[in-house]
mmCIF file of C-alpha atoms in Angstrom:
data_model
loop_
_atom_site.group_PDB
_atom_site.id
_atom_site.type_symbol
_atom_site.label_atom_id
_atom_site.label_comp_id
_atom_site.label_asym_id
_atom_site.label_seq_id
_atom_site.Cartn_x
_atom_site.Cartn_y
_atom_site.Cartn_z
ATOM 1 C CA UNK U 1 -24.513 8.045 37.479
ATOM 2 C CA UNK U 2 -26.773 11.089 37.375
ATOM 3 C CA UNK U 3 -29.345 11.531 34.614
ATOM 4 C CA UNK U 4 -27.612 14.766 33.572
ATOM 5 C CA UNK U 5 -24.248 12.994 33.229
ATOM 6 C CA UNK U 6 -25.870 10.105 31.337
ATOM 7 C CA UNK U 7 -27.460 12.504 28.836
ATOM 8 C CA UNK U 8 -24.118 14.250 28.355
ATOM 9 C CA UNK U 9 -22.408 10.925 27.483
ATOM 10 C CA UNK U 10 -25.175 10.062 25.006
ATOM 11 C CA UNK U 11 -24.819 13.454 23.324
ATOM 12 C CA UNK U 12 -21.049 12.963 23.068
ATOM 13 C CA UNK U 13 -21.511 9.543 21.432
ATOM 14 C CA UNK U 14 -24.004 10.956 18.937
ATOM 15 C CA UNK U 15 -21.586 13.756 18.047
ATOM 16 C CA UNK U 16 -18.728 11.281 17.561
ATOM 17 C CA UNK U 17 -20.939 9.059 15.401
ATOM 18 C CA UNK U 18 -21.924 11.974 13.170
ATOM 19 C CA UNK U 19 -18.287 13.015 12.807
ATOM 20 C CA UNK U 20 -17.263 9.472 11.797
ATOM 21 C CA UNK U 21 -20.044 9.291 9.204
ATOM 22 C CA UNK U 22 -19.034 12.674 7.801
ATOM 23 C CA UNK U 23 -15.386 11.621 7.638
ATOM 24 C CA UNK U 24 -16.291 8.397 5.843
ATOM 25 C CA UNK U 25 -18.305 10.335 3.291
ATOM 26 C CA UNK U 26 -15.396 12.676 2.602
ATOM 27 C CA UNK U 27 -12.996 9.767 2.261
ATOM 28 C CA UNK U 28 -15.098 8.260 -0.495
ATOM 29 C CA UNK U 29 -15.415 11.461 -2.542
ATOM 30 C CA UNK U 30 -12.258 10.580 -4.404
ATOM 31 C CA UNK U 31 -13.926 7.367 -5.520
ATOM 32 C CA UNK U 32 -17.105 9.161 -6.553
ATOM 33 C CA UNK U 33 -15.033 11.500 -8.707
ATOM 34 C CA UNK U 34 -13.510 8.493 -10.399
ATOM 35 C CA UNK U 35 -16.971 7.121 -11.116
ATOM 36 C CA UNK U 36 -18.030 10.252 -13.000
ATOM 37 C CA UNK U 37 -14.636 10.883 -14.581
ATOM 38 C CA UNK U 38 -14.097 14.216 -12.844
ATOM 39 C CA UNK U 39 -10.988 16.153 -13.910
ATOM 40 C CA UNK U 40 -10.911 18.198 -10.704
ATOM 41 C CA UNK U 41 -7.954 17.894 -8.320
ATOM 42 C CA UNK U 42 -8.552 14.792 -6.196
ATOM 43 C CA UNK U 43 -8.191 14.817 -2.419
ATOM 44 C CA UNK U 44 -8.662 12.398 0.448
ATOM 45 C CA UNK U 45 -9.955 13.592 3.802
ATOM 46 C CA UNK U 46 -9.235 12.365 7.305
ATOM 47 C CA UNK U 47 -10.539 13.880 10.502
ATOM 48 C CA UNK U 48 -12.018 16.831 8.637
ATOM 49 C CA UNK U 49 -8.766 18.009 7.000
ATOM 50 C CA UNK U 50 -7.716 17.735 3.396
ATOM 51 C CA UNK U 51 -4.897 15.200 3.489
ATOM 52 C CA UNK U 52 -3.775 14.426 -0.035
ATOM 53 C CA UNK U 53 -4.141 16.855 -2.917
ATOM 54 C CA UNK U 54 -3.732 15.196 -6.287
ATOM 55 C CA UNK U 55 -2.410 18.430 -7.869
ATOM 56 C CA UNK U 56 0.997 17.236 -6.634
ATOM 57 C CA UNK U 57 1.634 14.000 -8.504
ATOM 58 C CA UNK U 58 5.299 13.029 -8.448
ATOM 59 C CA UNK U 59 8.823 13.588 -7.154
ATOM 60 C CA UNK U 60 9.997 12.898 -10.746
ATOM 61 C CA UNK U 61 12.224 10.053 -9.640
ATOM 62 C CA UNK U 62 11.119 7.870 -12.554
ATOM 63 C CA UNK U 63 10.591 8.952 -16.140
ATOM 64 C CA UNK U 64 7.231 7.909 -17.551
ATOM 65 C CA UNK U 65 6.624 7.409 -21.259
ATOM 66 C CA UNK U 66 3.839 5.763 -23.236
ATOM 67 C CA UNK U 67 4.661 2.570 -25.139
ATOM 68 C CA UNK U 68 2.828 0.564 -27.794
ATOM 69 C CA UNK U 69 -0.160 -1.373 -26.520
ATOM 70 C CA UNK U 70 -0.130 -4.326 -28.875
ATOM 71 C CA UNK U 71 -3.014 -5.578 -30.952
ATOM 72 C CA UNK U 72 -4.756 -7.577 -28.227
ATOM 73 C CA UNK U 73 -5.152 -4.771 -25.673
ATOM 74 C CA UNK U 74 -8.620 -3.302 -25.059
ATOM 75 C CA UNK U 75 -9.174 0.374 -25.813
ATOM 76 C CA UNK U 76 -9.345 1.336 -22.131
ATOM 77 C CA UNK U 77 -5.843 -0.026 -21.340
ATOM 78 C CA UNK U 78 -2.643 1.911 -21.978
ATOM 79 C CA UNK U 79 0.949 0.840 -21.300
ATOM 80 C CA UNK U 80 3.637 3.137 -19.899
ATOM 81 C CA UNK U 81 7.331 2.626 -19.273
ATOM 82 C CA UNK U 82 8.715 3.755 -15.924
ATOM 83 C CA UNK U 83 12.475 4.172 -16.051
ATOM 84 C CA UNK U 84 15.470 5.636 -14.266
ATOM 85 C CA UNK U 85 19.268 5.499 -14.533
ATOM 86 C CA UNK U 86 21.312 4.696 -11.432
ATOM 87 C CA UNK U 87 25.098 4.357 -11.547
ATOM 88 C CA UNK U 88 24.965 4.373 -15.363
ATOM 89 C CA UNK U 89 22.520 1.451 -15.433
ATOM 90 C CA UNK U 90 19.057 1.704 -16.956
ATOM 91 C CA UNK U 91 16.104 0.276 -14.995
ATOM 92 C CA UNK U 92 12.724 -0.047 -16.704
ATOM 93 C CA UNK U 93 9.356 -1.631 -16.000
ATOM 94 C CA UNK U 94 6.168 -1.453 -18.026
ATOM 95 C CA UNK U 95 2.968 -0.565 -16.182
ATOM 96 C CA UNK U 96 -0.593 -0.900 -17.470
ATOM 97 C CA UNK U 97 -3.142 1.806 -16.724
ATOM 98 C CA UNK U 98 -6.877 1.422 -17.183
ATOM 99 C CA UNK U 99 -8.474 4.504 -18.718
ATOM 100 C CA UNK U 100 -11.991 3.882 -17.513
ATOM 101 C CA UNK U 101 -14.382 4.912 -14.785
ATOM 102 C CA UNK U 102 -14.747 2.318 -12.053
ATOM 103 C CA UNK U 103 -18.182 1.023 -11.153
ATOM 104 C CA UNK U 104 -19.524 1.307 -7.628
ATOM 105 C CA UNK U 105 -19.159 -2.448 -7.098
ATOM 106 C CA UNK U 106 -15.493 -2.211 -8.073
ATOM 107 C CA UNK U 107 -14.780 0.511 -5.537
ATOM 108 C CA UNK U 108 -17.074 0.510 -2.543
ATOM 109 C CA UNK U 109 -16.492 -1.624 0.517
ATOM 110 C CA UNK U 110 -12.849 -0.932 1.256
ATOM 111 C CA UNK U 111 -10.166 1.607 0.451
ATOM 112 C CA UNK U 112 -9.484 1.462 -3.261
ATOM 113 C CA UNK U 113 -7.957 4.863 -3.996
ATOM 114 C CA UNK U 114 -4.750 3.239 -5.234
ATOM 115 C CA UNK U 115 -6.664 1.974 -8.239
ATOM 116 C CA UNK U 116 -7.104 5.522 -9.516
ATOM 117 C CA UNK U 117 -3.506 6.727 -9.553
ATOM 118 C CA UNK U 118 0.065 5.899 -8.538
ATOM 119 C CA UNK U 119 0.743 7.941 -5.411
ATOM 120 C CA UNK U 120 4.140 9.519 -4.643
ATOM 121 C CA UNK U 121 4.688 7.077 -1.766
ATOM 122 C CA UNK U 122 4.657 4.139 -4.195
ATOM 123 C CA UNK U 123 7.052 6.016 -6.477
ATOM 124 C CA UNK U 124 9.428 6.767 -3.583
ATOM 125 C CA UNK U 125 9.293 3.211 -2.248
ATOM 126 C CA UNK U 126 10.040 1.796 -5.714
ATOM 127 C CA UNK U 127 13.013 4.146 -6.084
ATOM 128 C CA UNK U 128 14.227 3.318 -2.573
ATOM 129 C CA UNK U 129 14.221 -0.396 -3.408
ATOM 130 C CA UNK U 130 16.267 0.213 -6.552
ATOM 131 C CA UNK U 131 18.829 2.050 -4.420
ATOM 132 C CA UNK U 132 18.796 -0.686 -1.743
ATOM 133 C CA UNK U 133 18.372 -3.893 -3.707
ATOM 134 C CA UNK U 134 20.032 -5.980 -0.994
ATOM 135 C CA UNK U 135 16.930 -5.579 1.172
ATOM 136 C CA UNK U 136 14.989 -8.037 -1.005
ATOM 137 C CA UNK U 137 17.791 -10.243 -2.314
ATOM 138 C CA UNK U 138 17.058 -13.970 -1.799
ATOM 139 C CA UNK U 139 14.048 -13.082 0.335
ATOM 140 C CA UNK U 140 10.296 -13.630 0.049
ATOM 141 C CA UNK U 141 8.582 -10.307 -0.672
ATOM 142 C CA UNK U 142 4.924 -9.351 -0.214
ATOM 143 C CA UNK U 143 3.262 -6.086 -1.205
ATOM 144 C CA UNK U 144 -0.002 -5.209 0.525
ATOM 145 C CA UNK U 145 -2.444 -2.656 -0.901
ATOM 146 C CA UNK U 146 -0.450 -2.192 -4.108
ATOM 147 C CA UNK U 147 -3.337 -0.702 -6.080
ATOM 148 C CA UNK U 148 -3.487 -0.810 -9.856
ATOM 149 C CA UNK U 149 0.278 -1.056 -10.407
ATOM 150 C CA UNK U 150 2.059 -2.581 -7.366
ATOM 151 C CA UNK U 151 4.954 -0.495 -8.677
ATOM 152 C CA UNK U 152 7.263 -1.094 -5.701
ATOM 153 C CA UNK U 153 6.658 -4.837 -5.755
ATOM 154 C CA UNK U 154 7.145 -5.023 -9.507
ATOM 155 C CA UNK U 155 10.460 -3.175 -9.182
ATOM 156 C CA UNK U 156 11.530 -5.536 -6.401
ATOM 157 C CA UNK U 157 10.589 -8.571 -8.473
ATOM 158 C CA UNK U 158 12.424 -7.449 -11.595
ATOM 159 C CA UNK U 159 15.612 -6.010 -10.152
ATOM 160 C CA UNK U 160 16.155 -7.020 -6.512
ATOM 161 C CA UNK U 161 16.693 -10.779 -7.044
ATOM 162 C CA UNK U 162 14.069 -11.938 -4.534
ATOM 163 C CA UNK U 163 13.351 -15.547 -3.691
ATOM 164 C CA UNK U 164 9.706 -15.007 -4.547
ATOM 165 C CA UNK U 165 7.166 -12.173 -4.731
ATOM 166 C CA UNK U 166 3.451 -11.863 -3.949
ATOM 167 C CA UNK U 167 1.597 -8.749 -5.141
ATOM 168 C CA UNK U 168 -1.782 -8.011 -3.581
ATOM 169 C CA UNK U 169 -4.615 -5.527 -3.371
ATOM 170 C CA UNK U 170 -8.142 -5.642 -2.009
ATOM 171 C CA UNK U 171 -9.772 -5.280 -5.417
ATOM 172 C CA UNK U 172 -10.201 -7.904 -8.146
ATOM 173 C CA UNK U 173 -9.876 -5.422 -11.036
ATOM 174 C CA UNK U 174 -6.634 -4.128 -9.603
ATOM 175 C CA UNK U 175 -5.150 -7.595 -9.114
ATOM 176 C CA UNK U 176 -6.119 -8.683 -12.633
ATOM 177 C CA UNK U 177 -4.345 -5.602 -13.983
ATOM 178 C CA UNK U 178 -1.245 -6.424 -11.929
ATOM 179 C CA UNK U 179 -1.273 -9.944 -13.400
ATOM 180 C CA UNK U 180 -1.064 -8.383 -16.867
ATOM 181 C CA UNK U 181 1.867 -6.257 -15.688
ATOM 182 C CA UNK U 182 3.669 -9.301 -14.303
ATOM 183 C CA UNK U 183 3.293 -11.167 -17.601
ATOM 184 C CA UNK U 184 4.377 -8.161 -19.675
ATOM 185 C CA UNK U 185 7.559 -7.831 -17.621
ATOM 186 C CA UNK U 186 8.368 -11.534 -17.916
ATOM 187 C CA UNK U 187 7.971 -12.446 -14.240
ATOM 188 C CA UNK U 188 4.990 -14.802 -14.189
ATOM 189 C CA UNK U 189 7.117 -17.807 -13.232
ATOM 190 C CA UNK U 190 7.999 -16.505 -9.760
ATOM 191 C CA UNK U 191 5.461 -13.724 -8.959
ATOM 192 C CA UNK U 192 2.059 -14.517 -7.427
ATOM 193 C CA UNK U 193 -0.864 -12.098 -7.497
ATOM 194 C CA UNK U 194 -3.913 -12.247 -5.260
ATOM 195 C CA UNK U 195 -6.805 -10.430 -3.649
ATOM 196 C CA UNK U 196 -6.147 -9.642 0.017
ATOM 197 C CA UNK U 197 -8.491 -7.491 2.064
ATOM 198 C CA UNK U 198 -6.922 -6.752 5.431
ATOM 199 C CA UNK U 199 -10.149 -6.917 7.402
ATOM 200 C CA UNK U 200 -10.835 -10.444 6.175
ATOM 201 C CA UNK U 201 -7.252 -11.558 6.654
ATOM 202 C CA UNK U 202 -7.093 -10.096 10.159
ATOM 203 C CA UNK U 203 -10.456 -11.601 11.093
ATOM 204 C CA UNK U 204 -9.234 -15.033 10.062
ATOM 205 C CA UNK U 205 -6.009 -14.552 11.982
ATOM 206 C CA UNK U 206 -7.854 -13.457 15.105
ATOM 207 C CA UNK U 207 -10.125 -16.468 14.883
ATOM 208 C CA UNK U 208 -7.023 -18.653 14.802
ATOM 209 C CA UNK U 209 -7.826 -20.042 11.375
ATOM 210 C CA UNK U 210 -4.136 -19.760 10.587
ATOM 211 C CA UNK U 211 -1.275 -20.176 12.990
ATOM 212 C CA UNK U 212 2.546 -20.335 12.700
ATOM 213 C CA UNK U 213 4.403 -23.587 13.105
ATOM 214 C CA UNK U 214 8.055 -24.522 13.203
ATOM 215 C CA UNK U 215 9.139 -25.304 9.650
ATOM 216 C CA UNK U 216 12.415 -24.871 7.753
ATOM 217 C CA UNK U 217 10.631 -22.792 5.100
ATOM 218 C CA UNK U 218 8.718 -20.576 7.550
ATOM 219 C CA UNK U 219 5.345 -21.735 6.251
ATOM 220 C CA UNK U 220 1.969 -21.269 7.838
ATOM 221 C CA UNK U 221 -0.675 -23.897 8.267
ATOM 222 C CA UNK U 222 -3.880 -22.809 6.555
ATOM 223 C CA UNK U 223 -7.114 -24.167 8.007
ATOM 224 C CA UNK U 224 -10.321 -23.933 6.018
ATOM 225 C CA UNK U 225 -9.907 -20.465 4.505
ATOM 226 C CA UNK U 226 -12.566 -21.191 1.884
ATOM 227 C CA UNK U 227 -15.252 -21.623 4.554
ATOM 228 C CA UNK U 228 -14.166 -18.345 6.106
ATOM 229 C CA UNK U 229 -14.127 -16.373 2.884
ATOM 230 C CA UNK U 230 -17.103 -17.874 1.147
ATOM 231 C CA UNK U 231 -17.674 -16.053 -2.109
ATOM 232 C CA UNK U 232 -18.873 -13.074 -3.726
ATOM 233 C CA UNK U 233 -18.624 -10.071 -1.519
ATOM 234 C CA UNK U 234 -15.810 -8.718 -3.634
ATOM 235 C CA UNK U 235 -16.924 -10.364 -6.860
ATOM 236 C CA UNK U 236 -14.312 -13.139 -6.704
ATOM 237 C CA UNK U 237 -15.674 -16.539 -5.729
ATOM 238 C CA UNK U 238 -12.144 -17.920 -5.523
ATOM 239 C CA UNK U 239 -10.924 -15.311 -3.079
ATOM 240 C CA UNK U 240 -10.793 -17.724 -0.152
ATOM 241 C CA UNK U 241 -8.523 -20.225 -1.894
ATOM 242 C CA UNK U 242 -6.411 -17.395 -3.300
ATOM 243 C CA UNK U 243 -5.992 -15.763 0.099
ATOM 244 C CA UNK U 244 -5.171 -19.102 1.650
ATOM 245 C CA UNK U 245 -2.460 -19.700 -0.918
ATOM 246 C CA UNK U 246 -0.859 -16.328 -0.238
ATOM 247 C CA UNK U 247 -1.159 -16.820 3.522
ATOM 248 C CA UNK U 248 0.629 -20.149 3.201
ATOM 249 C CA UNK U 249 4.004 -18.458 3.621
ATOM 250 C CA UNK U 250 5.713 -16.093 5.980
ATOM 251 C CA UNK U 251 7.385 -13.217 4.161
ATOM 252 C CA UNK U 252 10.820 -11.764 4.814
ATOM 253 C CA UNK U 253 9.985 -8.323 3.397
ATOM 254 C CA UNK U 254 6.535 -6.724 3.398
ATOM 255 C CA UNK U 255 5.980 -3.547 1.378
ATOM 256 C CA UNK U 256 3.155 -1.098 2.002
ATOM 257 C CA UNK U 257 2.871 2.324 0.339
ATOM 258 C CA UNK U 258 0.340 4.986 1.321
ATOM 259 C CA UNK U 259 -2.165 2.704 3.051
ATOM 260 C CA UNK U 260 -2.533 4.438 6.422
ATOM 261 C CA UNK U 261 -5.199 7.098 5.959
ATOM 262 C CA UNK U 262 -8.253 4.978 6.833
ATOM 263 C CA UNK U 263 -8.587 4.808 10.610
ATOM 264 C CA UNK U 264 -10.887 1.792 10.547
ATOM 265 C CA UNK U 265 -8.307 -0.301 8.653
ATOM 266 C CA UNK U 266 -5.371 0.470 10.953
ATOM 267 C CA UNK U 267 -5.563 -2.458 13.361
ATOM 268 C CA UNK U 268 -6.345 -4.925 10.556
ATOM 269 C CA UNK U 269 -3.310 -3.849 8.552
ATOM 270 C CA UNK U 270 -1.047 -4.057 11.610
ATOM 271 C CA UNK U 271 -2.356 -7.549 12.408
ATOM 272 C CA UNK U 272 -1.913 -8.748 8.821
ATOM 273 C CA UNK U 273 1.663 -7.484 8.634
ATOM 274 C CA UNK U 274 2.560 -8.922 12.036
ATOM 275 C CA UNK U 275 1.134 -12.365 11.294
ATOM 276 C CA UNK U 276 2.638 -12.697 7.806
ATOM 277 C CA UNK U 277 6.098 -11.289 8.598
ATOM 278 C CA UNK U 278 8.867 -13.759 9.435
ATOM 279 C CA UNK U 279 10.568 -13.405 12.792
ATOM 280 C CA UNK U 280 13.717 -11.938 11.234
ATOM 281 C CA UNK U 281 11.861 -10.041 8.501
ATOM 282 C CA UNK U 282 11.238 -6.348 7.929
ATOM 283 C CA UNK U 283 8.204 -4.372 6.820
ATOM 284 C CA UNK U 284 8.785 -1.159 4.869
ATOM 285 C CA UNK U 285 5.794 1.126 5.306
ATOM 286 C CA UNK U 286 5.928 4.444 3.464
ATOM 287 C CA UNK U 287 3.333 7.202 3.796
ATOM 288 C CA UNK U 288 2.991 10.945 4.508
ATOM 289 C CA UNK U 289 2.284 12.075 8.044
ATOM 290 C CA UNK U 290 -1.230 13.326 7.184
ATOM 291 C CA UNK U 291 -1.876 14.882 10.548
ATOM 292 C CA UNK U 292 -1.770 12.115 13.122
ATOM 293 C CA UNK U 293 -2.503 9.107 10.878
ATOM 294 C CA UNK U 294 1.130 8.047 10.426
ATOM 295 C CA UNK U 295 1.877 8.419 14.137
ATOM 296 C CA UNK U 296 -1.237 6.481 15.143
ATOM 297 C CA UNK U 297 -0.243 3.616 12.866
ATOM 298 C CA UNK U 298 3.290 3.559 14.293
ATOM 299 C CA UNK U 299 1.874 3.491 17.828
ATOM 300 C CA UNK U 300 -0.516 0.661 16.943
ATOM 301 C CA UNK U 301 2.382 -1.307 15.454
ATOM 302 C CA UNK U 302 4.479 -0.893 18.593
ATOM 303 C CA UNK U 303 1.514 -1.889 20.761
ATOM 304 C CA UNK U 304 1.157 -5.081 18.693
ATOM 305 C CA UNK U 305 4.780 -6.001 19.394
ATOM 306 C CA UNK U 306 6.786 -4.463 16.561
ATOM 307 C CA UNK U 307 10.046 -2.610 16.911
ATOM 308 C CA UNK U 308 9.522 0.569 14.877
ATOM 309 C CA UNK U 309 12.115 2.846 13.324
ATOM 310 C CA UNK U 310 10.944 6.049 11.652
ATOM 311 C CA UNK U 311 13.249 7.525 8.998
ATOM 312 C CA UNK U 312 12.603 10.940 7.445
ATOM 313 C CA UNK U 313 15.823 11.245 5.403
ATOM 314 C CA UNK U 314 16.052 7.765 3.898
ATOM 315 C CA UNK U 315 17.411 8.833 0.501
ATOM 316 C CA UNK U 316 19.506 11.838 -0.498
ATOM 317 C CA UNK U 317 17.826 12.485 -3.848
ATOM 318 C CA UNK U 318 14.299 12.234 -2.492
ATOM 319 C CA UNK U 319 15.216 14.575 0.362
ATOM 320 C CA UNK U 320 16.718 17.089 -2.089
ATOM 321 C CA UNK U 321 13.539 17.020 -4.185
ATOM 322 C CA UNK U 322 11.560 17.573 -0.997
ATOM 323 C CA UNK U 323 13.615 20.682 -0.151
ATOM 324 C CA UNK U 324 13.294 22.015 -3.720
ATOM 325 C CA UNK U 325 9.533 21.573 -3.646
ATOM 326 C CA UNK U 326 9.299 23.301 -0.273
ATOM 327 C CA UNK U 327 10.982 26.343 -1.767
ATOM 328 C CA UNK U 328 9.448 26.467 -5.242
ATOM 329 C CA UNK U 329 6.087 24.671 -5.290
ATOM 330 C CA UNK U 330 2.916 26.216 -3.884
ATOM 331 C CA UNK U 331 1.058 22.931 -4.391
ATOM 332 C CA UNK U 332 3.462 20.914 -2.250
ATOM 333 C CA UNK U 333 2.689 20.345 1.434
ATOM 334 C CA UNK U 334 5.094 17.979 3.227
ATOM 335 C CA UNK U 335 2.472 16.841 5.743
ATOM 336 C CA UNK U 336 0.312 15.664 2.845
ATOM 337 C CA UNK U 337 2.898 14.651 0.270
ATOM 338 C CA UNK U 338 6.320 13.768 1.675
ATOM 339 C CA UNK U 339 6.481 10.020 2.468
ATOM 340 C CA UNK U 340 8.094 8.970 5.739
ATOM 341 C CA UNK U 341 9.649 5.497 5.941
ATOM 342 C CA UNK U 342 8.651 3.280 8.840
ATOM 343 C CA UNK U 343 10.673 0.085 9.341
ATOM 344 C CA UNK U 344 8.890 -2.570 11.367
ATOM 345 C CA UNK U 345 10.530 -5.709 12.700
ATOM 346 C CA UNK U 346 9.920 -8.300 15.385
ATOM 347 C CA UNK U 347 13.549 -8.168 16.439
ATOM 348 C CA UNK U 348 15.327 -4.938 17.213
ATOM 349 C CA UNK U 349 17.507 -3.947 14.253
ATOM 350 C CA UNK U 350 20.813 -2.136 14.512
ATOM 351 C CA UNK U 351 20.878 0.828 12.107
ATOM 352 C CA UNK U 352 23.491 0.370 9.334
ATOM 353 C CA UNK U 353 26.796 2.136 9.895
#
């Protein structure tokens, strides 16, 4: 290789490195705004483009109203009721929001934007599950990256008659808040909550610390997770045991809403879903296109061995709202805001009908 060509390659690598650093800085601006309590519109960046503008907040599929806190709640916590009526039946869940600025230790180290707000993808996935309750009936359900509310998983637990539910996020504060939500909605007897960071889970999987075995209950053998996790990096010394407990099952349905915009987490999330999904299970991943991020995730999933089915018009009401917003809302951009549904399975599924 000539010296001129070698220098050109070095320059290209330096340019790519600078671009990645700049992108990472932009991605964390949303978290910095949370730290200082900024009231400005919040956005997430990927590849240099604005990808999610917080001025657009909801498809208005669920009504949201404040409810009484109770005497034991701290001042920074507020309860809200999310409700909707389908086929003349009322569905309600109560969700706890924390009205406080997050500290740097609570946020930095992994994507934690879901702890700041409930994104439209989570709202749409929750509504979709209410309309398709049979998807979770008598099945083990896991939500990954559920943020401060795990709204879709909570809806599934309360109304879809699952066999069991595990609600997870990568942040301790978030998971503790979800535990309060589970208790408030009367589901503590069959809903588990735990801290799961995809990079750690995927690293353990790749090191063969867990591996499937033939078992009538589709369980996984868990080998020495506590040594792998250790303590403290995320402020939870029990994270290893907690992660091991959650990884002790294969799940029939895995839910994931708006978790695709961090390039560095893509392969870890794919690996975690693949390893924890039962052979006849289905993963429901919902997120906007955001340039090429959705497509890159779908391609990575297929490369890992998934059968992938992308559905744009998965619900008539959500699609109608999308068309209305296209016509009447200047703040709405479908590439940034309209969630696409990606169904992932290890066995090829025949579309219904």
